[in-house]
PDB file of C-alpha atoms in Angstrom:
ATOM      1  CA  UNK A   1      -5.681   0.552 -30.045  1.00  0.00           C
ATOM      2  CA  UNK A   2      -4.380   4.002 -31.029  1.00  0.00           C
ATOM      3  CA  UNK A   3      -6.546   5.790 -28.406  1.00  0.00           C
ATOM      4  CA  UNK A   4      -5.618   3.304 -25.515  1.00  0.00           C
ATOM      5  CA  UNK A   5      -1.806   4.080 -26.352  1.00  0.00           C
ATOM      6  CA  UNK A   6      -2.233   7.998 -26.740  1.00  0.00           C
ATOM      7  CA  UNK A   7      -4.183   8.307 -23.047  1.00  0.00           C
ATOM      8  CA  UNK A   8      -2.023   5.818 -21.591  1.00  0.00           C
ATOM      9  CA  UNK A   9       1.273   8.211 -22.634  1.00  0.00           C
ATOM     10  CA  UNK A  10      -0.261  11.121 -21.593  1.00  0.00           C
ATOM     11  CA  UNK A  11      -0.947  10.127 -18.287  1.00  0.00           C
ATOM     12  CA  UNK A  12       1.817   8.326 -17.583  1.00  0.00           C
ATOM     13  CA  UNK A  13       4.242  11.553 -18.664  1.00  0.00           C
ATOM     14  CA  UNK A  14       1.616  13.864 -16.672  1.00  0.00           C
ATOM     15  CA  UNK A  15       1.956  11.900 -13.698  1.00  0.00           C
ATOM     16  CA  UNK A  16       5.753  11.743 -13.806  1.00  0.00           C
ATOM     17  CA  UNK A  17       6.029  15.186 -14.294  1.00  0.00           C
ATOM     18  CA  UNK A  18       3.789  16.355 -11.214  1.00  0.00           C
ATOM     19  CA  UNK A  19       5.541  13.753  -9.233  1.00  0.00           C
ATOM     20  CA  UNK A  20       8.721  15.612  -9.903  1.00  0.00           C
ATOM     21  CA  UNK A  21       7.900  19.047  -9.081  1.00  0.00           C
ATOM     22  CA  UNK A  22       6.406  17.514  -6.221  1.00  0.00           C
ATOM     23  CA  UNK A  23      10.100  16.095  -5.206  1.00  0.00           C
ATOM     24  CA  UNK A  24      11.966  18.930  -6.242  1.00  0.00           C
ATOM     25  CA  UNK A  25      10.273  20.638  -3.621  1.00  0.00           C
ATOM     26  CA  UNK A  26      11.416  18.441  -1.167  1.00  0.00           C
ATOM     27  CA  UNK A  27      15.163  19.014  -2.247  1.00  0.00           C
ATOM     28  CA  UNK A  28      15.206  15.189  -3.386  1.00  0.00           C
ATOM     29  CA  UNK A  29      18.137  14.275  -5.664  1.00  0.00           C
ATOM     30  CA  UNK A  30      17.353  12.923  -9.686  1.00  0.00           C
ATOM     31  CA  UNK A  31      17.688   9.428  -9.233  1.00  0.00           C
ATOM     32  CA  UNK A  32      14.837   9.675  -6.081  1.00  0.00           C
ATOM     33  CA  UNK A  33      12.698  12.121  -8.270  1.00  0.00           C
ATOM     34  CA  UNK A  34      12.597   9.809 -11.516  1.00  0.00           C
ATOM     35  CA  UNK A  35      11.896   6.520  -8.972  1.00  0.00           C
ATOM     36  CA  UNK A  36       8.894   8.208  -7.568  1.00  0.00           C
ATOM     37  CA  UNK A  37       7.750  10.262 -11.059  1.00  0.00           C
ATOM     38  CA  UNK A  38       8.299   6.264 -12.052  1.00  0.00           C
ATOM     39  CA  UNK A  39       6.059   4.423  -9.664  1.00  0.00           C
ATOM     40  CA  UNK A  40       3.010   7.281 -10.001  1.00  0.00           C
ATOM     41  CA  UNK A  41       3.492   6.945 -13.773  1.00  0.00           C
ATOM     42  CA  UNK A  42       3.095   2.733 -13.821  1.00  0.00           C
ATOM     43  CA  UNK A  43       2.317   2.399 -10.597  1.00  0.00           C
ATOM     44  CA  UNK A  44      -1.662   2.106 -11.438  1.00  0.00           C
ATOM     45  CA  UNK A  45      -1.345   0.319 -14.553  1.00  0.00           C
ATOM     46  CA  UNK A  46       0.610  -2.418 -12.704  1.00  0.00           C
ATOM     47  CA  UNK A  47      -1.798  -3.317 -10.308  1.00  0.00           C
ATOM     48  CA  UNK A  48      -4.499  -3.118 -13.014  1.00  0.00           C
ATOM     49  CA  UNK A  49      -2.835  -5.577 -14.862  1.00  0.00           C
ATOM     50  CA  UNK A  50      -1.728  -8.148 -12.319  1.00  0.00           C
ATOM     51  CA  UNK A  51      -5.300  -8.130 -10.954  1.00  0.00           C
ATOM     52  CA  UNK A  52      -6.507  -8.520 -14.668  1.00  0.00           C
ATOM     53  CA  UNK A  53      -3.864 -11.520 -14.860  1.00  0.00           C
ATOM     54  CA  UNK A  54      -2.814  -9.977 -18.483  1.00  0.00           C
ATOM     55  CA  UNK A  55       1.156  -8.895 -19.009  1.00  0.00           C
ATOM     56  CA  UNK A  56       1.926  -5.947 -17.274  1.00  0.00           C
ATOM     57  CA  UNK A  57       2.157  -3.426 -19.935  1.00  0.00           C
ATOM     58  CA  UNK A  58       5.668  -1.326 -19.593  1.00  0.00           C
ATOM     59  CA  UNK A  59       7.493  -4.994 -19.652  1.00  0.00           C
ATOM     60  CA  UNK A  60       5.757  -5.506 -22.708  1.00  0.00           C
ATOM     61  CA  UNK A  61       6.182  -1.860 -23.936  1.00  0.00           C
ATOM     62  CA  UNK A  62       9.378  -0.530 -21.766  1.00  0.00           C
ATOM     63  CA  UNK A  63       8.828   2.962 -23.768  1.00  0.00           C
ATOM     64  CA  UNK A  64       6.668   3.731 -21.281  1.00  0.00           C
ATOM     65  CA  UNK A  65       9.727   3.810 -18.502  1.00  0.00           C
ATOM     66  CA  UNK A  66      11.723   5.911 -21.153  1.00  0.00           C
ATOM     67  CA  UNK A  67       8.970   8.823 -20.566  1.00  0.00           C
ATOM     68  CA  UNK A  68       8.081   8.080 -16.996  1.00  0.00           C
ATOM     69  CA  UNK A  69      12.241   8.680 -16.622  1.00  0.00           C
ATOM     70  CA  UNK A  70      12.219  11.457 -19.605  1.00  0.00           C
ATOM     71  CA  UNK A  71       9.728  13.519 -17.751  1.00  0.00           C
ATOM     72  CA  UNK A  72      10.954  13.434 -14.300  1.00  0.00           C
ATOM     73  CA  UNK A  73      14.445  14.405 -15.485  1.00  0.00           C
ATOM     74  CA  UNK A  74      13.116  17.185 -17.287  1.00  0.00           C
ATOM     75  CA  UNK A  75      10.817  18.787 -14.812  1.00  0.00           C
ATOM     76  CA  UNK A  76      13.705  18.110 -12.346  1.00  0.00           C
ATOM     77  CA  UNK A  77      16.166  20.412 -14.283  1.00  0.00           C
ATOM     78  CA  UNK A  78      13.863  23.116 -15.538  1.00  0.00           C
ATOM     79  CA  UNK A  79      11.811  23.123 -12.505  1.00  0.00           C
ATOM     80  CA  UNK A  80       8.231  24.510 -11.896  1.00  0.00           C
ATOM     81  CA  UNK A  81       7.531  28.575 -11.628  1.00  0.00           C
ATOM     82  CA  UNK A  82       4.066  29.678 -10.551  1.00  0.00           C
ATOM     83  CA  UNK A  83       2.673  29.291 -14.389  1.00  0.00           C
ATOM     84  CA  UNK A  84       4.483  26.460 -15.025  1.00  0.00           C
ATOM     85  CA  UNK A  85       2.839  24.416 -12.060  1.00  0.00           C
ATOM     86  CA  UNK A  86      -0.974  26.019 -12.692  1.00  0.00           C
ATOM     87  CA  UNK A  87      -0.399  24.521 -16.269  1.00  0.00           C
ATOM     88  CA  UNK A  88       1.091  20.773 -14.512  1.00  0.00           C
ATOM     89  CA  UNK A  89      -2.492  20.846 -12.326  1.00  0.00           C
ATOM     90  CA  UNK A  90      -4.486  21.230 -15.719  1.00  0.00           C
ATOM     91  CA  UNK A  91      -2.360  18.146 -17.227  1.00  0.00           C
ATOM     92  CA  UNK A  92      -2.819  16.326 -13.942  1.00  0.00           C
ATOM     93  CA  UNK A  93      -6.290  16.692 -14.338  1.00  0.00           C
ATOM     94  CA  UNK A  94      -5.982  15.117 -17.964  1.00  0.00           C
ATOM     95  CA  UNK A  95      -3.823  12.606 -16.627  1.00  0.00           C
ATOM     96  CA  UNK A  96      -6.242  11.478 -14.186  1.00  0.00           C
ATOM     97  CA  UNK A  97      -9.293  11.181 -16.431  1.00  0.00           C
ATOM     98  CA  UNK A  98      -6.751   9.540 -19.172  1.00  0.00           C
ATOM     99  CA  UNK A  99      -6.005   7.051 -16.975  1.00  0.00           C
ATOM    100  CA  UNK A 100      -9.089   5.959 -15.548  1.00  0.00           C
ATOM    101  CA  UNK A 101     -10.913   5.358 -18.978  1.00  0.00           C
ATOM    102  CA  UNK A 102      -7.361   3.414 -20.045  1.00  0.00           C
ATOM    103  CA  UNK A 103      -8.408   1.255 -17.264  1.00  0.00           C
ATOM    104  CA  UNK A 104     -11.538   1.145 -17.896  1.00  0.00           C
ATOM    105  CA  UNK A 105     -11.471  -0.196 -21.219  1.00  0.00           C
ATOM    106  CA  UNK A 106      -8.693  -2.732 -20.975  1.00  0.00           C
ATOM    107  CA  UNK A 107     -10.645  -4.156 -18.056  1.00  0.00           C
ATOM    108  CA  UNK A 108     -13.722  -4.558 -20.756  1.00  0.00           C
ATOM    109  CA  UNK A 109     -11.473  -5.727 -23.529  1.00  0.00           C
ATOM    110  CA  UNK A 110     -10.384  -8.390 -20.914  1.00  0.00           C
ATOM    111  CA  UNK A 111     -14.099  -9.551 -20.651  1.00  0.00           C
ATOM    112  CA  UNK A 112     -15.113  -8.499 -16.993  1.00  0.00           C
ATOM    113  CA  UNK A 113     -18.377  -6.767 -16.072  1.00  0.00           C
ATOM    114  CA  UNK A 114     -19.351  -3.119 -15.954  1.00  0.00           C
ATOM    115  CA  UNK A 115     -19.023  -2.311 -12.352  1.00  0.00           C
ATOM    116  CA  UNK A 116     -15.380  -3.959 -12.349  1.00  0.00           C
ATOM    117  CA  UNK A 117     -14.502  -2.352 -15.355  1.00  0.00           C
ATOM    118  CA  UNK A 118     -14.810   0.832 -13.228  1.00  0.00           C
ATOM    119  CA  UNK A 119     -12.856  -0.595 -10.299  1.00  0.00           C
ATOM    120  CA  UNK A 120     -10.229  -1.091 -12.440  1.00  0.00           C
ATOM    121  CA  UNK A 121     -10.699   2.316 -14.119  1.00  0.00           C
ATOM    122  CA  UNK A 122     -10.389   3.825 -10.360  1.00  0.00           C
ATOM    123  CA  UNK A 123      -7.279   1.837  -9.816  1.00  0.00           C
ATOM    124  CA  UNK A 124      -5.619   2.566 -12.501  1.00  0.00           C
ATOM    125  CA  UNK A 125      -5.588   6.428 -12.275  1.00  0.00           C
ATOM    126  CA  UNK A 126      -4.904   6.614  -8.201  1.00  0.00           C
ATOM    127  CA  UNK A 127      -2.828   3.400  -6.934  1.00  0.00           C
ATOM    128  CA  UNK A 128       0.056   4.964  -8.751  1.00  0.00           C
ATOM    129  CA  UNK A 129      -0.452   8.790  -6.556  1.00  0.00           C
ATOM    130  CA  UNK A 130      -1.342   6.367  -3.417  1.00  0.00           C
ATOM    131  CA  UNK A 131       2.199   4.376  -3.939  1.00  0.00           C
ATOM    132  CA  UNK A 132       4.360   7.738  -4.558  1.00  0.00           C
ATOM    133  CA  UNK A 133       2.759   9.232  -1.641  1.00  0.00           C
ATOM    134  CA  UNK A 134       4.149   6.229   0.714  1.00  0.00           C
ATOM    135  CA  UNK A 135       7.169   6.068  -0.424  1.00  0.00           C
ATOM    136  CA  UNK A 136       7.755  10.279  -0.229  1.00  0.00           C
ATOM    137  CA  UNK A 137       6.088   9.873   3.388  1.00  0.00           C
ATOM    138  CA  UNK A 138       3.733  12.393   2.547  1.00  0.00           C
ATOM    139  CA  UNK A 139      -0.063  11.803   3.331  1.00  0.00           C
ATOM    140  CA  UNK A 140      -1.374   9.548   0.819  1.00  0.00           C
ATOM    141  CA  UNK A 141      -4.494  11.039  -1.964  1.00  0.00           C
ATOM    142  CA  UNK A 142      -6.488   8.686  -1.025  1.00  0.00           C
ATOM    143  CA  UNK A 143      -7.190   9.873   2.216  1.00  0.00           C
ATOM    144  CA  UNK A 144      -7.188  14.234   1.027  1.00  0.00           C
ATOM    145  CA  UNK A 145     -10.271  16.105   0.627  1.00  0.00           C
ATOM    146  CA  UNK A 146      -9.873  17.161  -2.886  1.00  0.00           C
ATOM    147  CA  UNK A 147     -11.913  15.830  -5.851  1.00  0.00           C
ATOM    148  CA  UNK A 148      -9.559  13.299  -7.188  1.00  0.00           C
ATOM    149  CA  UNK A 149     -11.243   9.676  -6.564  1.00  0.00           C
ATOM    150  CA  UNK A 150     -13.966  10.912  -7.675  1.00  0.00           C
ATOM    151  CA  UNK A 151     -12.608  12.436 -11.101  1.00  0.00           C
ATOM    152  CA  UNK A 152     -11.300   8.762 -11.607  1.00  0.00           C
ATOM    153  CA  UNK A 153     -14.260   7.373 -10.633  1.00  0.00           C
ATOM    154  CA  UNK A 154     -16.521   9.571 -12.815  1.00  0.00           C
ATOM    155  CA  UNK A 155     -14.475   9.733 -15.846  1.00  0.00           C
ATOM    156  CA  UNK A 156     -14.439   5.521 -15.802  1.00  0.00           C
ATOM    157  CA  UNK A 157     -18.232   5.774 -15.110  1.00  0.00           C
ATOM    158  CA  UNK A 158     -18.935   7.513 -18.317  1.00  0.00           C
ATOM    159  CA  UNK A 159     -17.159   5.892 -20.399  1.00  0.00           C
ATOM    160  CA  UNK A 160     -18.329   1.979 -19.051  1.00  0.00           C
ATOM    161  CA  UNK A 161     -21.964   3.611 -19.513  1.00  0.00           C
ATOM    162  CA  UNK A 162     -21.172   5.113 -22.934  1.00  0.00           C
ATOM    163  CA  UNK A 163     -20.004   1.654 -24.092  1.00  0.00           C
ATOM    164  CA  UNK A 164     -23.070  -0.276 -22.515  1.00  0.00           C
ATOM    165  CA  UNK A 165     -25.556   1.747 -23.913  1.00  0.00           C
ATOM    166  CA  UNK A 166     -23.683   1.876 -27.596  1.00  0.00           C
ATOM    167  CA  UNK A 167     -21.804   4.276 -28.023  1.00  0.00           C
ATOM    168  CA  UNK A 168     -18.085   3.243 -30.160  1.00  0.00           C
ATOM    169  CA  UNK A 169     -14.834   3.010 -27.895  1.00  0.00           C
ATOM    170  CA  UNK A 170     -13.500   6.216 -29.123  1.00  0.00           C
ATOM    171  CA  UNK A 171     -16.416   8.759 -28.530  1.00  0.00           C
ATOM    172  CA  UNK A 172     -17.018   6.900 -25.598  1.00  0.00           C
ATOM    173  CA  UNK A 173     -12.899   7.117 -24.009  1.00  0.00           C
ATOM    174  CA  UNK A 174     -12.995  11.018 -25.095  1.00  0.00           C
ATOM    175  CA  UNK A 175     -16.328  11.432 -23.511  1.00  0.00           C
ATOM    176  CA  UNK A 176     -15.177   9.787 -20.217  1.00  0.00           C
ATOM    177  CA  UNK A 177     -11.832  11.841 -20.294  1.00  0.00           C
ATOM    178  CA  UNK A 178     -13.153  15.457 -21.129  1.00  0.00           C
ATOM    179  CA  UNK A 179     -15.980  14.746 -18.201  1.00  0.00           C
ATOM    180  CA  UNK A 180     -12.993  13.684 -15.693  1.00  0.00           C
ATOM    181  CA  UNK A 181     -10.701  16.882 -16.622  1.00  0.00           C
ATOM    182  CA  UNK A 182     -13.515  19.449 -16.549  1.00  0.00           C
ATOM    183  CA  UNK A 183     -14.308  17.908 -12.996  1.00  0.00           C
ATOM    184  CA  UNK A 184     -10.454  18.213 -11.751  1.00  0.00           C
ATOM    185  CA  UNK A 185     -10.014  21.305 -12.950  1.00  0.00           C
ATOM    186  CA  UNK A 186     -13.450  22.930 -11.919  1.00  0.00           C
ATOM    187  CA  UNK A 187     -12.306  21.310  -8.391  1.00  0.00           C
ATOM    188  CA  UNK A 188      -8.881  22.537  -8.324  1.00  0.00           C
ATOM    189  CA  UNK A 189     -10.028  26.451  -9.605  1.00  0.00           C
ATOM    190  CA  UNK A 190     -13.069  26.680  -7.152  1.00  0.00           C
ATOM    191  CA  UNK A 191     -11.327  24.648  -4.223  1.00  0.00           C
ATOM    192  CA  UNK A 192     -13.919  22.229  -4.261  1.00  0.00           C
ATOM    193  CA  UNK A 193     -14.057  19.554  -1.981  1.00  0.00           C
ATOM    194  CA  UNK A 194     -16.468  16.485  -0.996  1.00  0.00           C
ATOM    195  CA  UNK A 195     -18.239  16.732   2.424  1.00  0.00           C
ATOM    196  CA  UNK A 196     -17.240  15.673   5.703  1.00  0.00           C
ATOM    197  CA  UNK A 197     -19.466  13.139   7.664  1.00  0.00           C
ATOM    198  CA  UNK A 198     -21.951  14.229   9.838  1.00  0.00           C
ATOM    199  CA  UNK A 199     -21.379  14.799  13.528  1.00  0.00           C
ATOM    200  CA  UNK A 200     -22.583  11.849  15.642  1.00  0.00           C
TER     201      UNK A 200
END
């Protein structure tokens, strides 16, 4: 599907581009910055599609290493300035939402149930971040307070619902995505984050 293909590019270019900036800032050389830009780009899908037991996509479609590796070199050399970096949080936020209804809806094309489809969805748009974030040595997303799971989460949720209750693949996948991105970005502009537990 057109639509799968179009999200699927956009966040795997978004996520190798934040990566970058990300390891620019730690002084890391271009081969290091395009390996991790790499791994948060297909990092997700990956897993996604092992535990799916379908073909893993980029061996399938290697394109998608040409823009994880595209992206990373060019953030690397043209670097980030103030604007520049408010404008890679907004993408981020796209890339986020893009990838969890990807997941999403390959998980329902491959038959499983609703509430799997959104496990997969949730996978797909953070295991990628997670793996970057071990292998930089930097404290993984998972474990942050900002709104990010939860834009995955969301933005899978919507669309899964969307399709159960009727609604075509298309209006569903842009509904899911534009609910995720307002979410990250509302989160990253108002420095929202989810609550602490209570004290015990």
């Amino acid at each position: 599907m057109v639509l799968t293909a179009v999200l699927d590019y956009v966040g795997v270019a978004t996520f190798a581009m934040g990566s970058t900036v990300r390891a620019r800032d730690r002084r890391l050389d271009l081969v290091s910055a395009a390996l991790l830009g790499t791994v948060a780009g297909i990092g997700g899908g990956t897993l996604r599609d092992l535990a799916l037991d379908r073909p893993v996509f980029w061996l399938q479609a290697p394109g998608y290493l040409y823009v994880c590796v595209g992206a990373a070199t060019l953030m690397w050399f043209v670097g980030a300035g103030p604007r520049r970096r408010q404008t890679l949080l907004f993408l981020d936020a796209l890339g986020i939402s893009a990838f969890a209804v990807v997941g999403a809806l390959i998980a329902r094309d491959e038959g499983v149930v609703a509430p799997v489809a959104v496990v997969m969805g949730i996978l797909t748009a953070t295991c990628g971040g997670i793996l970057r974030d071990v292998l930089a040595g930097e404290r993984a997303v998972l474990v942050r307070k900002d709104v990010y799971v939860s834009v995955a989460m969301l933005s899978a949720l919507v669309f899964v619902v969307a399709v159960e209750l009727g609604l075509p693949q298309v209006p569903a996948a842009i509904a899911g995505a534009a609910v995720g991105t307002v979410l990250r970005v509302l989160a990253i502009t108002r420095r929202w984050q989810l609550p602490p537990p209570p004290r015990t």
